[in-house]
PDB file of C-alpha atoms and ligand atoms in Angstrom:
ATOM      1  CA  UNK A   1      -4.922 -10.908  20.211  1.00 39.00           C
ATOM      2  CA  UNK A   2      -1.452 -12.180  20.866  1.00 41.00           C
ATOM      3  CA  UNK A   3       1.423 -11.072  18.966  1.00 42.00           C
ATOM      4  CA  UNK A   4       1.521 -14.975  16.840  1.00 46.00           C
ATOM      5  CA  UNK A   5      -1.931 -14.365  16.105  1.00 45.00           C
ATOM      6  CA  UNK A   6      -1.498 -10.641  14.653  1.00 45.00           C
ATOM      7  CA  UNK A   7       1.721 -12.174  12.781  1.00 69.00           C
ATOM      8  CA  UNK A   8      -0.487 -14.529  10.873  1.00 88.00           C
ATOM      9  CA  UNK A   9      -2.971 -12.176  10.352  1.00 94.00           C
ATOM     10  CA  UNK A  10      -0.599 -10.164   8.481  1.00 96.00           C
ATOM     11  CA  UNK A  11       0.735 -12.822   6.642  1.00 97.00           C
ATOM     12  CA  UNK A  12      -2.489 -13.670   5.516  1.00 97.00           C
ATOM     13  CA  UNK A  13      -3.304 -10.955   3.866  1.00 97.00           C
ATOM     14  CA  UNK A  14       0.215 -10.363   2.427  1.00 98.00           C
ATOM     15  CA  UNK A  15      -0.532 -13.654   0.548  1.00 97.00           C
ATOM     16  CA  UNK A  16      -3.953 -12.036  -0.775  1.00 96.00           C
ATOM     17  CA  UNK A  17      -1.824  -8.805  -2.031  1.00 97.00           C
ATOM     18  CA  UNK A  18       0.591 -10.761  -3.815  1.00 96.00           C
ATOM     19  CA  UNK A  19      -2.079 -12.939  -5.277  1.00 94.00           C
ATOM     20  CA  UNK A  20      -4.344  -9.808  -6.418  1.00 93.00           C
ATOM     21  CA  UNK A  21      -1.168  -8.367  -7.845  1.00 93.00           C
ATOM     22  CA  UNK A  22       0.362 -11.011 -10.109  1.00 92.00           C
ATOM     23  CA  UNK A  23      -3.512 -12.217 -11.474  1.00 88.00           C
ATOM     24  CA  UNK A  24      -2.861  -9.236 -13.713  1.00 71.00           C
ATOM     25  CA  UNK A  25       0.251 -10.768 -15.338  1.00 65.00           C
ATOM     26  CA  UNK A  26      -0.338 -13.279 -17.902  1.00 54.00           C
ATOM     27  CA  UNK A  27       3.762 -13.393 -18.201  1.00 55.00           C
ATOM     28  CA  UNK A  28       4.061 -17.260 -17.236  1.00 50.00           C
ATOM     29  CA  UNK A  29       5.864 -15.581 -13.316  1.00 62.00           C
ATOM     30  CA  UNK A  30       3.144 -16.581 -11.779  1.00 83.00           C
ATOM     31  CA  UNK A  31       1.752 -16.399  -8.271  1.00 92.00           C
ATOM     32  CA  UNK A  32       2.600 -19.968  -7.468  1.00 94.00           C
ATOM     33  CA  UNK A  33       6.683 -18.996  -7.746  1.00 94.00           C
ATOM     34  CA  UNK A  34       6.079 -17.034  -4.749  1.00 96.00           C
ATOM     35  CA  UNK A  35       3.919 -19.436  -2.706  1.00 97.00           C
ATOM     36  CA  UNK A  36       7.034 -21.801  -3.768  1.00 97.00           C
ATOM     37  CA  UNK A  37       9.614 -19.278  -2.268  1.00 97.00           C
ATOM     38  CA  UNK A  38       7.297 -18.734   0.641  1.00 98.00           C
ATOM     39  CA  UNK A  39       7.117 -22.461   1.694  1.00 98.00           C
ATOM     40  CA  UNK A  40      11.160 -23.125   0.965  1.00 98.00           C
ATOM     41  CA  UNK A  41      11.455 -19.838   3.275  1.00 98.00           C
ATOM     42  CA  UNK A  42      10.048 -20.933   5.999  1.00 97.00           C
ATOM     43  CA  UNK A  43      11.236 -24.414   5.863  1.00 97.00           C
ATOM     44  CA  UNK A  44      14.304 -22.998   5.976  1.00 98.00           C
ATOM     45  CA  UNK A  45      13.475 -20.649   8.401  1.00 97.00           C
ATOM     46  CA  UNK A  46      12.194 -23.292  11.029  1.00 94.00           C
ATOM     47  CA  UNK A  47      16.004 -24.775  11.161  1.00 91.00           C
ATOM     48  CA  UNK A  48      17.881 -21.331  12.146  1.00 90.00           C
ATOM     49  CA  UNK A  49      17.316 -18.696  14.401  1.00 93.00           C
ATOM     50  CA  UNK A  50      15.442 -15.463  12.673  1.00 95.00           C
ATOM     51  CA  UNK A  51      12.643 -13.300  12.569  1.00 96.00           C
ATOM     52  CA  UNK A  52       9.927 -15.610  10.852  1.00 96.00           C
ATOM     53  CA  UNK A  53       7.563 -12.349  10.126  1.00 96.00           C
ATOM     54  CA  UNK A  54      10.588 -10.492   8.293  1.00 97.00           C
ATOM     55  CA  UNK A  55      11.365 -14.120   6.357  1.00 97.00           C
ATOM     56  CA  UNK A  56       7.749 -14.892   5.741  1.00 98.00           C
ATOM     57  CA  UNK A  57       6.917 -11.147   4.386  1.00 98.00           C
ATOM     58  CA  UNK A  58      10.016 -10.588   2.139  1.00 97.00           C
ATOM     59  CA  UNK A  59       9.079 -14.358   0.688  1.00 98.00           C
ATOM     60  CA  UNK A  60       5.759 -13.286  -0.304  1.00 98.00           C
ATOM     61  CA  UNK A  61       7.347  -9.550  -1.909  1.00 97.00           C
ATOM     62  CA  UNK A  62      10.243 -10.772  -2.979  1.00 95.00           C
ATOM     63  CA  UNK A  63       9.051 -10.380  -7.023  1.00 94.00           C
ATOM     64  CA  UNK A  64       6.296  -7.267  -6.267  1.00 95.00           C
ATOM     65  CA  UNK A  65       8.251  -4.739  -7.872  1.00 94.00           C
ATOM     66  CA  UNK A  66      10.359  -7.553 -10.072  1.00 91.00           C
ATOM     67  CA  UNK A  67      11.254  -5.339 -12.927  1.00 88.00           C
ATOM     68  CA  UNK A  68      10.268  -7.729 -15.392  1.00 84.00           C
ATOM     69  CA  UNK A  69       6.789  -7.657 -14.628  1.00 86.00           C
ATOM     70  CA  UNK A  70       6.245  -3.744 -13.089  1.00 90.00           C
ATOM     71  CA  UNK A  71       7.566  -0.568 -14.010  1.00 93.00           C
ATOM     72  CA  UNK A  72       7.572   0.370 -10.225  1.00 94.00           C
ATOM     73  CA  UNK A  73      10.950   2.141  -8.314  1.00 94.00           C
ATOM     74  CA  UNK A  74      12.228   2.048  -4.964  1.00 94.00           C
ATOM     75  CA  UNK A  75       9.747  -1.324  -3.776  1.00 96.00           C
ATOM     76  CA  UNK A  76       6.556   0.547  -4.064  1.00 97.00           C
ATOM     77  CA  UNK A  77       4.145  -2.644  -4.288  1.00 97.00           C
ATOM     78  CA  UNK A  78       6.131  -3.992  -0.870  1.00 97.00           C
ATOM     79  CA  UNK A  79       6.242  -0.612   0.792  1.00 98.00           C
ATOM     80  CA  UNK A  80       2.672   0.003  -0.370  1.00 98.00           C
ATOM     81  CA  UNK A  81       1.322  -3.108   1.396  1.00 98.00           C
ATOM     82  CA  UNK A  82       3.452  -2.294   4.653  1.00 98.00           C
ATOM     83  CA  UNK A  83       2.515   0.825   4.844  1.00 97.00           C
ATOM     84  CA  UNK A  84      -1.041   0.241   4.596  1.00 97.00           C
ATOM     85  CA  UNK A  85      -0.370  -2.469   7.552  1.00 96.00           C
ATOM     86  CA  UNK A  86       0.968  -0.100   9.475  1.00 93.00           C
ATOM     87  CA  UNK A  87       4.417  -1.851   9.734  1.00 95.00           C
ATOM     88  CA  UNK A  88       7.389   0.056  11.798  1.00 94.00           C
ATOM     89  CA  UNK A  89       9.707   1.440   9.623  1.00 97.00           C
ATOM     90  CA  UNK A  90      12.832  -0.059  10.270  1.00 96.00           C
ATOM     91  CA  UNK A  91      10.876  -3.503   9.328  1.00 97.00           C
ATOM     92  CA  UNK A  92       9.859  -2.483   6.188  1.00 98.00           C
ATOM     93  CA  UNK A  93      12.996  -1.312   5.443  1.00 97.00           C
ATOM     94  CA  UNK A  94      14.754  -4.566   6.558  1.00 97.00           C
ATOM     95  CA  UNK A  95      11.835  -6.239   4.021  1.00 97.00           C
ATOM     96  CA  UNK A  96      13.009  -4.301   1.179  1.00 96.00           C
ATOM     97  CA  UNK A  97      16.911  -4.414   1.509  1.00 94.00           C
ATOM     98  CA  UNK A  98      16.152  -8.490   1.740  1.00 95.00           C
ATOM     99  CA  UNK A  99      13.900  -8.308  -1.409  1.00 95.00           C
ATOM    100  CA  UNK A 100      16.796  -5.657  -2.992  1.00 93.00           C
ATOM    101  CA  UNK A 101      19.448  -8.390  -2.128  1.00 92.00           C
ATOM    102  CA  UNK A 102      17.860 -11.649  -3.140  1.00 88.00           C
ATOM    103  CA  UNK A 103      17.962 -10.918  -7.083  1.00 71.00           C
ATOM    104  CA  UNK A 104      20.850 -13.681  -8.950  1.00 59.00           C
ATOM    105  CA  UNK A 105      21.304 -11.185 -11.983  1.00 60.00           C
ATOM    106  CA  UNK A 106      21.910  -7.814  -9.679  1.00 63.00           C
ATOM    107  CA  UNK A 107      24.026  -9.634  -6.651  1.00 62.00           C
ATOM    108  CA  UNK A 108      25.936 -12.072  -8.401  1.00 60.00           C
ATOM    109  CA  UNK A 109      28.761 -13.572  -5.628  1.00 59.00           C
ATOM    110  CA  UNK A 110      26.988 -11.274  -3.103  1.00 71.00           C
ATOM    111  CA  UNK A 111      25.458 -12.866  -0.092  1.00 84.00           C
ATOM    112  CA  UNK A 112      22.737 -11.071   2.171  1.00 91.00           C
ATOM    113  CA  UNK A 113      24.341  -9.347   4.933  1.00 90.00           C
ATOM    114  CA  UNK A 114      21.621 -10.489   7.662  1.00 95.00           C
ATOM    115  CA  UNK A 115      20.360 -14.424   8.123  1.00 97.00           C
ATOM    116  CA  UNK A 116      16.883 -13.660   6.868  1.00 97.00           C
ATOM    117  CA  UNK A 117      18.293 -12.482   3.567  1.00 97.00           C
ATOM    118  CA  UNK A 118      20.065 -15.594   3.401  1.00 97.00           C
ATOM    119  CA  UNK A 119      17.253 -17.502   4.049  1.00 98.00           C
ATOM    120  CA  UNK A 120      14.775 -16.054   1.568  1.00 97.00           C
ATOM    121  CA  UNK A 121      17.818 -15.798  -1.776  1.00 96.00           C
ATOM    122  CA  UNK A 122      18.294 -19.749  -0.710  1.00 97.00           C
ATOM    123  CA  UNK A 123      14.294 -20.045  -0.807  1.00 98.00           C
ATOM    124  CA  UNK A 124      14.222 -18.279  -4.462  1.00 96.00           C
ATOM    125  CA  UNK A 125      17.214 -19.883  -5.744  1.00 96.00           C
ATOM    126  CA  UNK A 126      16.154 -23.740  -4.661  1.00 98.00           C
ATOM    127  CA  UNK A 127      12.812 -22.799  -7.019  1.00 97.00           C
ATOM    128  CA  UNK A 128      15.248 -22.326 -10.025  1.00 96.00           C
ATOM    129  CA  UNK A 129      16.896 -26.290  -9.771  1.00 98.00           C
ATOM    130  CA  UNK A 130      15.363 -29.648  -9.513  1.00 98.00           C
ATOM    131  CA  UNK A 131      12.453 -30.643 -11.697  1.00 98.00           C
ATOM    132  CA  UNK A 132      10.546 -27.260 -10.974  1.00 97.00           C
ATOM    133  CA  UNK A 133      13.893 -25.519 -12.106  1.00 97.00           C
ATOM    134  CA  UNK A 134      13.785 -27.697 -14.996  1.00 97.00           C
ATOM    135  CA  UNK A 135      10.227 -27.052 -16.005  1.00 96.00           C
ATOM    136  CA  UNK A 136      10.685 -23.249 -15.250  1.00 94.00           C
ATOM    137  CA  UNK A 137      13.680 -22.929 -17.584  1.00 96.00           C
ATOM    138  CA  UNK A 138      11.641 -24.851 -20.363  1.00 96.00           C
ATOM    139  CA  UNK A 139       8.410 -22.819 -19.910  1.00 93.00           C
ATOM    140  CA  UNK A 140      10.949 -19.502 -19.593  1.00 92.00           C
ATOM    141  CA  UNK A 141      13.033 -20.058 -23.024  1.00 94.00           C
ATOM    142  CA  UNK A 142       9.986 -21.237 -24.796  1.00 93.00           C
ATOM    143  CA  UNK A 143       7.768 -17.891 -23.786  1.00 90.00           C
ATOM    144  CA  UNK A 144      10.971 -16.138 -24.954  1.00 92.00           C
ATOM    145  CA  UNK A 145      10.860 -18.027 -28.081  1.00 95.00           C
ATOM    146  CA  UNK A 146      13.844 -19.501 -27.304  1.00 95.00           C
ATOM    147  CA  UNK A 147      14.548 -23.132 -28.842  1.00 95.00           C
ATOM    148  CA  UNK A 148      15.225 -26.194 -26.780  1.00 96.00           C
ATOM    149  CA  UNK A 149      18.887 -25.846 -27.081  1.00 94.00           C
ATOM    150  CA  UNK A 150      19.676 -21.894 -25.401  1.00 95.00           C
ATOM    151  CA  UNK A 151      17.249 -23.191 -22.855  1.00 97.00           C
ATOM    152  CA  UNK A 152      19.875 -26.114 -22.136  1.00 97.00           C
ATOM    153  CA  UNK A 153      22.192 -23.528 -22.061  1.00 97.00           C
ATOM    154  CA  UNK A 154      21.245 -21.803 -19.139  1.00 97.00           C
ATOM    155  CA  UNK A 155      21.833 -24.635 -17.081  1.00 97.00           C
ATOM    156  CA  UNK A 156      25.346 -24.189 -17.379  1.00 97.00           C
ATOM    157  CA  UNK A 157      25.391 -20.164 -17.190  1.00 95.00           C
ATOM    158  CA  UNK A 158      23.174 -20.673 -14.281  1.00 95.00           C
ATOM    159  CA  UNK A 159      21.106 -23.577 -12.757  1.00 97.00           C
ATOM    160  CA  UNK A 160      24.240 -25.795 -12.072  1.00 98.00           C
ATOM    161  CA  UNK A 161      26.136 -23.112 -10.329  1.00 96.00           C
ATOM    162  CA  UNK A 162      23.222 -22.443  -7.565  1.00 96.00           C
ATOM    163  CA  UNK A 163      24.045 -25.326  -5.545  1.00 97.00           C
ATOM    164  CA  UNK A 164      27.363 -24.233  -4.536  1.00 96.00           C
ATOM    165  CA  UNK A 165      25.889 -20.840  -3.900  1.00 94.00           C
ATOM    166  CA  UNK A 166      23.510 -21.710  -1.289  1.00 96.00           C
ATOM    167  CA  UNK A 167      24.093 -19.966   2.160  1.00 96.00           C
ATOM    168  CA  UNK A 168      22.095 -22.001   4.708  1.00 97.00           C
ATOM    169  CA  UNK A 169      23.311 -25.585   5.525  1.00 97.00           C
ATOM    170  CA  UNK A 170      18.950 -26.657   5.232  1.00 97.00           C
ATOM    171  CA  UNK A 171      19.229 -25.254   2.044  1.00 98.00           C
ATOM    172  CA  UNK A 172      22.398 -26.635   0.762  1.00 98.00           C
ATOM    173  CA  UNK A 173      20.728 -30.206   1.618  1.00 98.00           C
ATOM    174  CA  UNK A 174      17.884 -29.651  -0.344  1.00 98.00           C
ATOM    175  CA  UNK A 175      20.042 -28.128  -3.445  1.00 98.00           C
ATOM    176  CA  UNK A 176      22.205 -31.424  -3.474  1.00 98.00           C
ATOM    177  CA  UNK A 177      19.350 -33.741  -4.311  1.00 98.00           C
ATOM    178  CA  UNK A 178      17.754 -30.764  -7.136  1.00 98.00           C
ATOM    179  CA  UNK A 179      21.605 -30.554  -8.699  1.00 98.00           C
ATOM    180  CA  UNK A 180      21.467 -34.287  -8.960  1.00 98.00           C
ATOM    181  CA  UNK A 181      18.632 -34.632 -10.257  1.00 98.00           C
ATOM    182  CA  UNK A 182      19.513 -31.713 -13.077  1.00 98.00           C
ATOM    183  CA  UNK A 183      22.618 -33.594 -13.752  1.00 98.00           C
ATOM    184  CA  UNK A 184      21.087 -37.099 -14.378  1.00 98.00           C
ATOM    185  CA  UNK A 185      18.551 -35.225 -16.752  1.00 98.00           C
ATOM    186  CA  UNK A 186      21.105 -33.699 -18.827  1.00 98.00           C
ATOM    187  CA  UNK A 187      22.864 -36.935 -19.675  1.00 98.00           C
ATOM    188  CA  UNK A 188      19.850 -38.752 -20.450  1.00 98.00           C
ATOM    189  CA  UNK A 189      18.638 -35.566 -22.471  1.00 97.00           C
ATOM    190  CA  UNK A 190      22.031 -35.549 -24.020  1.00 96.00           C
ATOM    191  CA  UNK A 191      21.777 -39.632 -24.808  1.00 97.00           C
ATOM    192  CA  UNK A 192      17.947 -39.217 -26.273  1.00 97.00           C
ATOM    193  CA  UNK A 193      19.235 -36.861 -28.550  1.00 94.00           C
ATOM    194  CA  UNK A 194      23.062 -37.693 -30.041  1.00 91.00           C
TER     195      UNK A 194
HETATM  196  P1  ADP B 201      13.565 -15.042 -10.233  1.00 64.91           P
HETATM  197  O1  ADP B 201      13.149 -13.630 -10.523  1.00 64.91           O
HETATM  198  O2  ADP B 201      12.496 -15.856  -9.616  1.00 64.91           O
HETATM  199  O3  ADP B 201      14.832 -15.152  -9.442  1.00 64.91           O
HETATM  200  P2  ADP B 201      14.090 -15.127 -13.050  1.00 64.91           P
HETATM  201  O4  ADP B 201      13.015 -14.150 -13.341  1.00 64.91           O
HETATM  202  O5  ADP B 201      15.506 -14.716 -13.237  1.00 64.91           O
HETATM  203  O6  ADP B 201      13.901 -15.755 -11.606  1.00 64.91           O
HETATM  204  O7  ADP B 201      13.833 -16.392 -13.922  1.00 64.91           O
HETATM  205  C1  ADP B 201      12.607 -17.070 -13.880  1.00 64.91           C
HETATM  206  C2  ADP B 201      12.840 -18.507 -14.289  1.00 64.91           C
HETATM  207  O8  ADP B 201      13.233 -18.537 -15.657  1.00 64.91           O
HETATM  208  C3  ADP B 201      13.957 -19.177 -13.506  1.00 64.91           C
HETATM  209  O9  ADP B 201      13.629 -20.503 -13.213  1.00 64.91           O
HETATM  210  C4  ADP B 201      15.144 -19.077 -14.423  1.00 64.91           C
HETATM  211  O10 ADP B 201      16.067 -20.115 -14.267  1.00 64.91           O
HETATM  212  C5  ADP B 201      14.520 -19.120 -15.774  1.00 64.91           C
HETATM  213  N1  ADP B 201      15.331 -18.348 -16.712  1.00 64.91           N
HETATM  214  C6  ADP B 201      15.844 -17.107 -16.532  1.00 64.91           C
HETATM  215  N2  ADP B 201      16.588 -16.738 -17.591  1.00 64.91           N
HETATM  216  C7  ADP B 201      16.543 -17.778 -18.464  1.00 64.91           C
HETATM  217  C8  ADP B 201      17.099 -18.044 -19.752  1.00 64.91           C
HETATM  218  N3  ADP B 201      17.867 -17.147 -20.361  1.00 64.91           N
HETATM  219  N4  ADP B 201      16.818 -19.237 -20.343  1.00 64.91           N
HETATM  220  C9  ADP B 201      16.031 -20.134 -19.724  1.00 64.91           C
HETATM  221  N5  ADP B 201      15.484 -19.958 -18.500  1.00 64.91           N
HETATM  222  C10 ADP B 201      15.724 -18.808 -17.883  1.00 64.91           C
HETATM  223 NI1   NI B 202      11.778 -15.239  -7.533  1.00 64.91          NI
END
């Protein structure tokens, strides 16, 4: 088996863990966010030089041990499923400090310190803007209970600000075209209901 082959192996089955994982969360952050991630990742990753395993796996991790959804510590879903892979330790460890540095809420202003980091924050962060970003905030503020309104809100706290955040020139193209888009629903939300 060649190294590719082995890679894809383990990707595979990464995408099984993560699948298995979130089917017992009926909490609306669903599996397909991180299939989403995964696919902007390695879009991403296919226009700048990087370690495609290291991208691909902290993709598929990046929410295993989000705190909203498990009470776990120090990425014990992530380094669970490594470990059981047999993964060297310095790449796990290079998984998890991606997956540690990715979060908005906890790194706000920070940027990754390595080019795969940067490549998997712009991967989660494109999945917040555009029409999915729009339909994610909705289905978000109303599980929250959260009227239309606060939801709008958080377009200005956050959505609108991502776009200018954005570390990878790939990913700063795609953002432009999800921004616009954001923008030219807000003023014909804003003229449907004044
Ligand atoms: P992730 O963990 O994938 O980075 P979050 O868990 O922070 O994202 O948020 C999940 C989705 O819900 C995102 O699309 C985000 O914009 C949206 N969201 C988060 N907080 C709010 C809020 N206060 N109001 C509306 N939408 C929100
Ligand atoms: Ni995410």
């Amino acid at each position: 088996m060649d190294t590719a082959e082995m890679n894809d192996e383990l990707i595979k089955e990464a995408m099984v863990y993560v699948e298995e994982l979130f089917s017992n969360n009926s909490d609306g952050h669903d599996v397909d966010h991180t299939f989403r991630v995964y696919r902007n990742a390695m879009r991403i990753a296919d226009k700048d030089e990087c370690d495609k395993q290291i991208v691909a796996l902290a993709a598929l991790l990046h929410d295993a041990d989000d705190h909203k959804l498990f009470q776990t510590e120090n990425n014990y879903n992530a380094r669970s499923f490594m470990e059981s892979h047999n993964m060297n330790v310095e790449k796990i460890e290079a998984v998890c400090n991606i997956i540690n540095s990715v979060s908005f809420s906890k790194n706000r202003g920070k940027r990754p310190e390595t080019i795969e980091g940067m490549i998997v924050q712009d991967a989660d962060r494109l999945d917040a803007i555009g029409a999915i970003g729009i339909a994610r905030c909705f289905a978000f503020g109303g599980s929250h209970g959260r009227d239309l309104d606060s939801s709008i809100a958080h377009f200005h706290e956050k959505l609108l600000l991502l776009k200018d955040e954005m570390n990878t020139a790939c990913a700063k193209q795609i953002a432009e075209e999800r921004h616009q888009f954001m923008e030219k629903f807000l003023e014909q939300y804003k003229k449907e209901i004044e």
